[in-house]
Amino acid sequence: MVRTLILMRHGKSAYPDGVGDHERPLAPRGQREAGLAGAWLRETQPPIDAVRCSTATRTRETLAATGIDAPVVYEAGIYEASPQSLIELVQLSDDDVSTLLVIGHAPGMPWTAWELASNRSSTPAIELSRKFPTSALAVLEFDRPWRQVDPGTGELVRFHIPR
């Protein structure tokens, strides 16, 4: 079974006075682009079986704006996570999950996509290496169970920036 991992950076956030980083909400642009990301996911990707989402307000609002209706687990550890921590989170996914969406932050999302990709000279990888803006999505495919996902074992098949 092919496993699909989608790594998404949260939508563009607002910077209201007196609000800490973890609690920052999405800006109107972030709401709009996260909605576009959700439409793209439904049109181009397999149905999402599970979601892992940072507990930050902007990631939770990003997930809501996508309209993705899959079981979700909010993970505090995604906030400021290293690629190794995010890979370990992916490795814990249930065997019956074929498509997993992880919504988090930079630099964790781009660095993890880069670490997992075996095809770093591909067009999607080159695009990802230039910039991984808000609401961007990296889609990787694996030919192994989640527990065997390691650096360099996935193919970066798509990189999409919803605008």
Tab-separated table of C-alpha atoms in Angstrom:
chain	number	residue	atom	x	y	z
A	1	MET	CA	0.000	0.000	0.000
A	2	VAL	CA	1.259	3.461	-0.883
A	3	ARG	CA	1.214	5.844	2.071
A	4	THR	CA	0.696	9.555	1.429
A	5	LEU	CA	1.987	12.166	3.862
A	6	ILE	CA	0.890	15.768	3.413
A	7	LEU	CA	2.833	18.380	5.354
A	8	MET	CA	1.063	21.725	5.509
A	9	ARG	CA	2.248	24.998	6.963
A	10	HIS	CA	-0.457	27.020	8.715
A	11	GLY	CA	-2.133	29.934	6.942
A	12	LYS	CA	-0.936	33.531	7.162
A	13	SER	CA	-1.392	34.705	10.717
A	14	ALA	CA	-2.362	38.007	12.238
A	15	TYR	CA	-0.276	39.829	14.832
A	16	PRO	CA	-2.735	41.354	17.297
A	17	ASP	CA	-1.260	43.389	20.135
A	18	GLY	CA	-0.855	41.533	23.409
A	19	VAL	CA	-1.361	38.074	21.898
A	20	GLY	CA	1.411	35.524	22.360
A	21	ASP	CA	2.827	33.573	19.428
A	22	HIS	CA	0.993	30.327	20.245
A	23	GLU	CA	-2.372	32.115	20.369
A	24	ARG	CA	-2.042	34.204	17.195
A	25	PRO	CA	-5.079	33.749	14.914
A	26	LEU	CA	-5.209	33.593	11.138
A	27	ALA	CA	-5.363	36.783	9.123
A	28	PRO	CA	-8.154	37.064	6.522
A	29	ARG	CA	-5.635	36.104	3.831
A	30	GLY	CA	-4.732	33.014	5.869
A	31	GLN	CA	-8.394	31.996	6.097
A	32	ARG	CA	-8.819	32.389	2.337
A	33	GLU	CA	-5.645	30.514	1.390
A	34	ALA	CA	-6.324	27.674	3.846
A	35	GLY	CA	-9.740	27.310	2.209
A	36	LEU	CA	-8.053	27.138	-1.195
A	37	ALA	CA	-5.663	24.512	0.191
A	38	GLY	CA	-8.598	22.415	1.372
A	39	ALA	CA	-10.241	22.598	-2.053
A	40	TRP	CA	-6.955	21.567	-3.692
A	41	LEU	CA	-6.585	18.636	-1.303
A	42	ARG	CA	-10.098	17.370	-2.063
A	43	GLU	CA	-9.594	17.766	-5.831
A	44	THR	CA	-6.107	16.271	-6.183
A	45	GLN	CA	-5.256	14.004	-3.251
A	46	PRO	CA	-6.591	10.738	-1.837
A	47	PRO	CA	-9.123	11.101	0.988
A	48	ILE	CA	-7.386	12.054	4.221
A	49	ASP	CA	-7.689	9.350	6.875
A	50	ALA	CA	-6.117	11.176	9.824
A	51	VAL	CA	-4.853	14.612	10.820
A	52	ARG	CA	-2.165	15.614	13.288
A	53	CYS	CA	-2.345	19.320	14.051
A	54	SER	CA	-0.338	21.649	16.253
A	55	THR	CA	-2.254	23.085	19.195
A	56	ALA	CA	-1.457	26.671	18.124
A	57	THR	CA	-4.523	28.770	17.320
A	58	ARG	CA	-3.412	29.494	13.750
A	59	THR	CA	-2.955	25.800	12.936
A	60	ARG	CA	-6.334	24.868	14.414
A	61	GLU	CA	-7.967	27.671	12.411
A	62	THR	CA	-6.102	26.516	9.291
A	63	LEU	CA	-7.514	23.012	9.685
A	64	ALA	CA	-11.036	24.395	10.182
A	65	ALA	CA	-10.718	26.591	7.078
A	66	THR	CA	-9.636	23.645	4.918
A	67	GLY	CA	-12.931	21.896	5.566
A	68	ILE	CA	-11.101	18.568	5.893
A	69	ASP	CA	-13.309	16.177	7.829
A	70	ALA	CA	-11.034	13.450	9.169
A	71	PRO	CA	-10.214	12.289	12.685
A	72	VAL	CA	-7.807	14.794	14.227
A	73	VAL	CA	-5.355	14.654	17.092
A	74	TYR	CA	-3.991	17.962	18.345
A	75	GLU	CA	-0.312	17.575	19.214
A	76	ALA	CA	1.427	20.216	21.334
A	77	GLY	CA	4.763	18.748	20.246
A	78	ILE	CA	4.302	19.881	16.628
A	79	TYR	CA	4.830	23.482	17.735
A	80	GLU	CA	8.577	24.178	17.321
A	81	ALA	CA	9.233	20.490	16.508
A	82	SER	CA	12.420	19.300	14.869
A	83	PRO	CA	12.272	17.132	11.755
A	84	GLN	CA	13.271	14.107	13.858
A	85	SER	CA	10.364	14.713	16.256
A	86	LEU	CA	7.929	15.099	13.360
A	87	ILE	CA	9.226	11.929	11.687
A	88	GLU	CA	8.760	10.054	14.960
A	89	LEU	CA	5.174	11.348	15.126
A	90	VAL	CA	4.528	10.065	11.588
A	91	GLN	CA	6.044	6.679	12.502
A	92	LEU	CA	3.405	6.276	15.227
A	93	SER	CA	0.522	6.441	12.732
A	94	ASP	CA	-1.886	3.525	12.602
A	95	ASP	CA	-1.405	0.953	9.856
A	96	ASP	CA	-4.937	1.559	8.531
A	97	VAL	CA	-4.078	5.205	7.732
A	98	SER	CA	-3.091	5.542	4.097
A	99	THR	CA	-3.184	9.372	3.881
A	100	LEU	CA	-1.984	11.515	6.775
A	101	LEU	CA	-2.152	15.316	6.976
A	102	VAL	CA	0.162	17.109	9.408
A	103	ILE	CA	-0.434	20.835	9.978
A	104	GLY	CA	2.384	22.738	11.617
A	105	HIS	CA	4.893	25.514	11.368
A	106	ALA	CA	8.093	26.645	9.700
A	107	PRO	CA	10.815	25.571	9.870
A	108	GLY	CA	9.484	22.150	10.927
A	109	MET	CA	7.279	21.476	7.895
A	110	PRO	CA	9.797	22.401	5.163
A	111	TRP	CA	12.750	20.810	6.931
A	112	THR	CA	10.830	17.573	7.491
A	113	ALA	CA	9.686	17.414	3.866
A	114	TRP	CA	13.273	17.940	2.759
A	115	GLU	CA	14.604	15.285	5.151
A	116	LEU	CA	12.066	12.684	4.031
A	117	ALA	CA	12.463	13.269	0.278
A	118	SER	CA	14.717	10.924	-1.648
A	119	ASN	CA	14.355	13.009	-4.826
A	120	ARG	CA	15.921	16.298	-3.760
A	121	SER	CA	16.819	17.314	-7.310
A	122	SER	CA	13.199	17.021	-8.515
A	123	THR	CA	11.137	20.042	-9.533
A	124	PRO	CA	8.908	19.883	-6.403
A	125	ALA	CA	11.975	19.650	-4.138
A	126	ILE	CA	13.669	22.602	-5.819
A	127	GLU	CA	10.481	24.679	-5.445
A	128	LEU	CA	10.184	23.659	-1.783
A	129	SER	CA	13.820	24.562	-1.113
A	130	ARG	CA	13.301	28.094	-2.436
A	131	LYS	CA	10.388	28.984	-0.184
A	132	PHE	CA	7.723	27.186	1.870
A	133	PRO	CA	5.207	29.993	2.435
A	134	THR	CA	2.119	29.933	4.604
A	135	SER	CA	-0.576	27.420	3.547
A	136	ALA	CA	1.941	25.552	1.356
A	137	LEU	CA	1.635	21.769	1.070
A	138	ALA	CA	4.299	19.136	0.474
A	139	VAL	CA	2.987	15.727	-0.622
A	140	LEU	CA	5.243	12.721	-0.108
A	141	GLU	CA	4.580	9.088	-0.965
A	142	PHE	CA	6.086	6.064	0.765
A	143	ASP	CA	6.156	2.415	-0.251
A	144	ARG	CA	6.429	1.169	3.332
A	145	PRO	CA	4.519	1.141	6.622
A	146	TRP	CA	4.556	4.360	8.650
A	147	ARG	CA	6.840	2.829	11.275
A	148	GLN	CA	9.536	2.416	8.579
A	149	VAL	CA	9.389	6.017	7.358
A	150	ASP	CA	12.863	7.494	7.734
A	151	PRO	CA	14.889	10.305	6.148
A	152	GLY	CA	15.303	9.796	2.419
A	153	THR	CA	12.604	7.105	2.107
A	154	GLY	CA	9.826	9.163	0.520
A	155	GLU	CA	9.196	10.638	-2.883
A	156	LEU	CA	8.175	14.297	-2.913
A	157	VAL	CA	5.477	14.122	-5.581
A	158	ARG	CA	3.867	17.562	-5.260
A	159	PHE	CA	4.563	20.961	-3.755
A	160	HIS	CA	1.617	23.335	-3.882
A	161	ILE	CA	1.153	26.946	-2.816
A	162	PRO	CA	-2.568	27.850	-2.769
A	163	ARG	CA	-3.059	31.386	-4.061
